[in-house]
Short mmCIF file of C-alpha atoms in Angstrom, two decimals:
data_model
loop_
_atom_site.label_atom_id
_atom_site.label_comp_id
_atom_site.label_asym_id
_atom_site.label_seq_id
_atom_site.Cartn_x
_atom_site.Cartn_y
_atom_site.Cartn_z
CA MET F 24 -6.55 -3.77 -16.18
CA ASN F 25 -10.18 -3.81 -15.01
CA ALA F 26 -10.58 -7.29 -16.53
CA ILE F 27 -7.58 -8.60 -14.54
CA VAL F 28 -8.86 -7.10 -11.26
CA ALA F 29 -12.35 -8.55 -11.87
CA ARG F 30 -10.90 -11.99 -12.64
CA GLU F 31 -8.66 -12.04 -9.55
CA THR F 32 -11.54 -10.86 -7.34
CA GLU F 33 -13.72 -13.67 -8.69
CA VAL F 34 -11.01 -16.25 -7.94
CA VAL F 35 -10.87 -15.13 -4.28
CA ARG F 36 -14.67 -15.00 -4.04
CA ALA F 37 -14.94 -18.56 -5.44
CA GLN F 38 -12.35 -19.85 -2.94
CA LEU F 39 -14.25 -18.30 -0.03
CA LYS F 40 -17.53 -19.73 -1.28
CA ARG F 41 -16.01 -23.19 -1.76
CA ASN F 42 -14.84 -23.14 1.86
CA GLY F 43 -18.27 -22.23 3.20
CA VAL F 44 -17.49 -18.59 4.05
CA ALA F 45 -20.56 -16.32 4.08
CA ILE F 46 -19.83 -13.05 2.25
CA TYR F 47 -21.64 -9.78 3.02
CA GLN F 48 -20.89 -6.94 0.62
CA GLY F 49 -20.94 -3.42 2.02
CA ASP F 50 -19.40 -0.97 4.50
CA ALA F 51 -18.79 -2.47 7.94
CA LEU F 52 -19.08 -0.50 11.19
CA PHE F 53 -18.72 -1.73 14.76
CA LEU F 54 -21.93 -1.37 16.79
CA ASP F 55 -20.28 -2.95 19.85
CA SER F 56 -17.26 -5.23 20.34
CA HIS F 57 -19.24 -8.33 19.25
CA THR F 58 -21.54 -6.76 16.63
CA VAL F 59 -20.81 -5.38 13.18
CA GLY F 60 -23.35 -3.58 11.01
CA VAL F 61 -22.88 -4.00 7.26
CA GLN F 62 -24.45 -1.27 5.13
CA GLY F 63 -25.19 -2.82 1.75
CA ASP F 64 -27.66 -1.74 -0.93
CA GLY F 65 -30.01 0.35 1.15
CA GLU F 66 -30.26 -2.11 4.06
CA GLU F 67 -28.15 -2.81 7.13
CA ILE F 68 -27.35 -6.36 8.17
CA ARG F 69 -26.18 -6.99 11.75
CA ILE F 70 -23.67 -9.76 12.36
CA LYS F 71 -22.80 -11.00 15.86
CA ALA F 72 -19.66 -13.00 16.62
CA GLU F 73 -17.67 -14.33 19.51
CA LYS F 74 -14.41 -13.34 17.79
CA VAL F 75 -13.74 -10.61 15.22
CA LEU F 76 -10.77 -10.18 12.87
CA ILE F 77 -10.12 -6.75 11.34
CA ALA F 78 -8.32 -7.09 7.99
CA SER F 79 -9.53 -3.96 6.23
CA GLY F 80 -6.24 -3.00 4.56
CA THR F 81 -5.27 0.46 3.37
CA ARG F 82 -6.16 3.08 0.79
CA PRO F 83 -3.89 5.56 -1.02
CA ALA F 84 -3.06 8.55 1.18
CA HIS F 85 -4.27 11.87 -0.25
CA SER F 86 -2.86 15.36 0.05
CA PRO F 87 -5.30 18.32 0.02
CA GLU F 88 -2.86 20.16 -2.30
CA ILE F 89 -3.28 17.57 -5.09
CA PRO F 90 -6.37 18.22 -7.28
CA PHE F 91 -7.30 14.60 -8.06
CA ASP F 92 -9.71 14.28 -10.99
CA ASN F 93 -9.47 10.45 -11.43
CA HIS F 94 -8.73 11.07 -15.09
CA ARG F 95 -5.34 12.76 -15.50
CA ILE F 96 -4.32 13.25 -11.87
CA VAL F 97 -4.94 9.93 -10.13
CA ASP F 98 -3.98 7.85 -7.11
CA THR F 99 -2.89 4.21 -7.47
CA ASP F 100 -6.47 2.93 -7.01
CA HIS F 101 -7.72 4.89 -10.03
CA LEU F 102 -5.20 4.02 -12.72
CA SER F 103 -7.97 2.72 -14.97
CA GLY F 104 -9.27 6.31 -15.08
CA LEU F 105 -6.30 7.19 -17.31
CA GLY F 106 -8.10 5.31 -20.10
CA GLY F 107 -4.89 3.96 -21.62
CA LEU F 108 -1.14 4.42 -21.33
CA PRO F 109 -0.12 8.10 -21.48
CA LYS F 110 3.09 8.91 -23.40
CA GLU F 111 4.61 10.99 -20.59
CA ILE F 112 3.84 10.18 -16.95
CA ILE F 113 4.84 11.93 -13.72
CA VAL F 114 4.94 9.64 -10.67
CA VAL F 115 5.08 11.41 -7.30
CA GLY F 116 6.48 9.11 -4.60
CA ALA F 117 9.46 6.78 -5.00
CA GLY F 118 8.56 4.26 -2.32
CA VAL F 119 7.83 0.62 -3.13
CA VAL F 120 4.48 1.37 -4.83
CA GLY F 121 5.75 4.37 -6.81
CA LEU F 122 8.77 2.43 -8.07
CA GLU F 123 6.64 -0.55 -9.09
CA PHE F 124 4.23 1.63 -11.09
CA ALA F 125 7.04 3.69 -12.62
CA SER F 126 8.92 0.59 -13.77
CA PHE F 127 6.02 -1.23 -15.41
CA MET F 128 4.84 1.92 -17.20
CA ALA F 129 8.37 2.59 -18.45
CA ALA F 130 8.58 -1.05 -19.61
CA LEU F 131 5.37 -0.48 -21.60
CA GLY F 132 7.00 2.46 -23.38
CA ALA F 133 6.02 5.55 -21.39
CA ASP F 134 8.50 8.30 -20.50
CA VAL F 135 8.38 8.40 -16.69
CA THR F 136 9.59 11.14 -14.35
CA LEU F 137 9.77 9.94 -10.74
CA ILE F 138 9.74 12.62 -8.00
CA ASP F 139 10.46 12.13 -4.30
CA GLN F 140 11.49 14.54 -1.56
CA ARG F 141 13.84 11.96 -0.03
CA PRO F 142 17.40 12.07 -1.38
CA ALA F 143 17.77 8.27 -1.62
CA LEU F 144 15.60 5.38 -2.83
CA LEU F 145 14.37 2.58 -0.54
CA GLU F 146 16.55 3.30 2.49
CA PHE F 147 15.71 -0.07 4.10
CA VAL F 148 17.23 -1.97 1.13
CA ASP F 149 20.90 -2.81 0.61
CA ARG F 150 22.55 0.03 -1.38
CA GLN F 151 24.14 -2.33 -3.90
CA ILE F 152 20.70 -3.66 -4.84
CA VAL F 153 19.24 -0.14 -5.06
CA GLU F 154 22.11 1.02 -7.30
CA ALA F 155 21.53 -1.93 -9.64
CA LEU F 156 17.77 -1.23 -9.71
CA SER F 157 18.37 2.50 -10.39
CA TYR F 158 20.63 1.61 -13.33
CA HIS F 159 18.03 -0.70 -14.88
CA LEU F 160 15.20 1.83 -14.37
CA ARG F 161 17.28 4.53 -16.09
CA GLN F 162 17.88 2.09 -18.95
CA LEU F 163 14.07 1.73 -19.20
CA GLY F 164 13.82 5.52 -19.49
CA VAL F 165 12.88 6.59 -15.96
CA THR F 166 14.13 10.06 -14.98
CA PHE F 167 14.70 10.54 -11.24
CA ARG F 168 14.06 13.83 -9.45
CA LEU F 169 15.13 12.96 -5.88
CA GLY F 170 15.39 15.47 -3.03
CA GLU F 171 12.63 17.48 -4.72
CA LYS F 172 9.36 18.48 -3.05
CA VAL F 173 6.21 19.07 -5.11
CA ALA F 174 4.83 22.54 -4.42
CA GLN F 175 1.89 22.55 -6.84
CA VAL F 176 0.13 20.23 -9.29
CA GLY F 177 -2.37 21.23 -11.96
CA VAL F 178 -3.59 20.90 -15.55
CA ASP F 179 -2.67 23.43 -18.21
CA ALA F 180 -5.89 23.25 -20.25
CA LYS F 181 -4.61 25.53 -23.03
CA ARG F 182 -1.52 23.43 -23.76
CA ASP F 183 -3.17 20.17 -22.66
CA PHE F 184 -0.66 18.84 -20.15
CA VAL F 185 -0.37 18.10 -16.45
CA PHE F 186 2.37 19.91 -14.56
CA ALA F 187 4.13 19.50 -11.22
CA GLU F 188 5.90 22.57 -9.91
CA LEU F 189 8.75 21.75 -7.53
CA GLU F 190 9.93 23.85 -4.57
CA SER F 191 13.29 24.25 -6.33
CA GLY F 192 11.52 26.16 -9.12
CA LYS F 193 11.64 23.35 -11.68
CA LYS F 194 8.47 22.52 -13.60
CA VAL F 195 7.82 18.95 -14.84
CA HIS F 196 5.27 18.32 -17.61
CA GLY F 197 3.42 15.15 -18.58
CA ASP F 198 0.17 13.74 -19.97
CA ALA F 199 -0.82 12.35 -16.55
CA LEU F 200 0.29 12.32 -12.91
CA ILE F 201 0.13 9.36 -10.50
CA TYR F 202 0.28 10.23 -6.81
CA ALA F 203 1.86 7.34 -4.87
CA VAL F 204 2.92 8.92 -1.58
CA GLY F 205 2.08 6.51 1.24
CA ARG F 206 -0.98 4.57 2.35
CA GLN F 207 -3.67 5.31 4.94
CA ALA F 208 -4.97 2.32 6.91
CA ASN F 209 -8.77 1.86 6.90
CA GLY F 210 -9.08 1.38 10.67
CA ASP F 211 -10.38 4.96 10.90
CA GLN F 212 -13.49 4.03 8.89
CA LEU F 213 -14.79 1.20 11.09
CA HIS F 214 -16.27 3.19 14.02
CA LEU F 215 -13.80 1.42 16.33
CA GLU F 216 -14.90 3.54 19.34
CA ALA F 217 -18.06 1.42 19.57
CA ALA F 218 -15.82 -1.62 20.19
CA GLY F 219 -13.71 0.22 22.76
CA LEU F 220 -10.79 0.69 20.34
CA ALA F 221 -9.09 3.55 18.52
CA ALA F 222 -6.97 3.85 15.39
CA ASP F 223 -3.87 6.05 15.28
CA SER F 224 -3.52 9.15 13.05
CA ARG F 225 -2.73 6.91 10.06
CA GLY F 226 -5.73 4.61 10.65
CA ARG F 227 -3.64 1.75 12.02
CA VAL F 228 -4.81 -0.65 14.75
CA LYS F 229 -2.39 -1.69 17.53
CA VAL F 230 -1.99 -5.42 18.28
CA ASN F 231 0.10 -7.70 20.50
CA GLU F 232 2.25 -10.69 19.45
CA PHE F 233 -0.92 -12.81 18.99
CA PHE F 234 -2.55 -10.11 16.82
CA GLN F 235 -5.07 -9.25 19.55
CA THR F 236 -6.13 -5.63 19.95
CA GLU F 237 -6.71 -4.05 23.37
CA VAL F 238 -10.09 -5.84 23.31
CA PRO F 239 -8.82 -9.47 23.46
CA HIS F 240 -11.55 -11.09 21.32
CA VAL F 241 -11.00 -8.53 18.53
CA TYR F 242 -7.96 -9.32 16.37
CA ALA F 243 -6.35 -7.43 13.49
CA ALA F 244 -3.92 -8.47 10.72
CA GLY F 245 -2.47 -7.24 7.46
CA ASP F 246 -1.77 -3.71 6.26
CA VAL F 247 -4.22 -2.24 8.80
CA ILE F 248 -1.70 -2.98 11.60
CA GLY F 249 1.20 -1.30 9.74
CA PHE F 250 4.71 -2.59 9.06
CA PRO F 251 5.70 -4.69 7.16
CA ALA F 252 2.46 -4.56 5.10
CA LEU F 253 3.47 -7.26 2.59
CA ALA F 254 1.02 -9.75 1.06
CA SER F 255 3.10 -12.70 2.33
CA THR F 256 3.36 -11.46 5.93
CA SER F 257 -0.29 -10.36 5.98
CA MET F 258 -1.48 -13.88 5.06
CA GLU F 259 0.75 -15.37 7.76
CA GLN F 260 -0.57 -12.85 10.34
CA GLY F 261 -4.14 -13.83 9.47
CA ARG F 262 -3.31 -17.52 9.87
CA LEU F 263 -1.63 -16.95 13.25
CA ALA F 264 -4.52 -14.77 14.47
CA ALA F 265 -7.05 -17.46 13.50
CA SER F 266 -4.93 -20.16 15.17
CA HIS F 267 -4.75 -18.19 18.43
CA MET F 268 -8.48 -17.45 18.25
CA PHE F 269 -9.40 -21.13 18.10
CA GLY F 270 -6.65 -22.52 20.34
CA ILE F 271 -4.71 -24.21 17.53
CA ALA F 272 -0.96 -24.64 18.19
CA PHE F 273 1.23 -22.40 16.05
CA GLU F 274 4.78 -21.10 15.75
CA ARG F 275 5.49 -17.39 16.25
CA MET F 276 6.05 -15.00 13.37
CA PRO F 277 9.70 -15.33 12.29
CA ASP F 278 12.06 -12.43 13.01
CA LEU F 279 13.42 -12.59 9.47
CA PHE F 280 11.17 -12.43 6.43
CA PRO F 281 11.98 -11.63 2.82
CA TYR F 282 10.91 -8.45 1.06
CA GLY F 283 9.73 -8.94 -2.50
CA ILE F 284 9.52 -5.70 -4.53
CA TYR F 285 7.90 -6.15 -7.93
CA THR F 286 9.79 -3.58 -9.94
CA ILE F 287 11.29 -4.47 -13.33
CA PRO F 288 13.65 -6.15 -12.60
CA GLU F 289 12.25 -7.50 -9.31
CA ILE F 290 14.38 -7.14 -6.20
CA SER F 291 14.31 -9.08 -2.95
CA MET F 292 16.28 -9.28 0.29
CA VAL F 293 16.13 -10.86 3.71
CA GLY F 294 17.82 -9.78 6.94
CA GLN F 295 19.92 -6.69 7.61
CA THR F 296 21.54 -4.54 4.95
CA GLU F 297 25.31 -4.47 4.50
CA GLU F 298 25.28 -0.83 5.66
CA THR F 299 23.58 -1.74 8.99
CA LEU F 300 25.98 -4.64 9.57
CA THR F 301 28.97 -2.41 8.80
CA SER F 302 27.85 0.32 11.21
CA ASN F 303 27.22 -2.33 13.91
CA ARG F 304 30.68 -3.82 13.23
CA VAL F 305 29.35 -7.23 12.27
CA PRO F 306 31.87 -8.73 9.79
#
């Protein structure tokens, strides 16, 4: 897994370099609305610009009740800490990310228990598609525990397993636990106040239809601005923001865009669900 991530990172880095993009590695903080300080290896570099684009993405959301050890109890950024494929895996969170991880681990031969406090999977997706996906995931060996809230997570050192205790009183055991409940946008780590901006409680930055923040020369795109937070839409948002920045003609973001969810099997949809159309009496 680490080898794949390193290779993909290098591909992106090479493309940036080939196109004459200067790369500064480090933590970026706004010093004012035109200046960013980048804290690298022991030194700070200051970069001034007429226009700024924030595209800092998200990180896995954490719960203080989950004792992450980056070895047996991990978030989705620390899967490599598992050091291999555990035989029995508990996945907490049955959103897009949780389902994707659960399905590929089941396909590799792990016994997966998927827990979510919501009673239904992927409520924004057509039910017929979700039912088909649920069937295939069960065939792969995924056990669903829906409508169940995790009360406590820990490691039983004596018997060498991870456990998740549910509010219903059930106890689920496994060799490892992956916590995949939501994402936190990284806008809260950029010292936005110095630029006259603020992130919301989930670290997201507010933008208008041209992807401008409340400070017009500062733009934002991608997961850091929230929904829909898909790779395809994020790239398009970045392109539109850059076009507006430099006065290049562009078409608006389309109202309809496809969702691609990389479970096994993959599912995709575009437009409204049959349930929404039925309730709105659209034949």
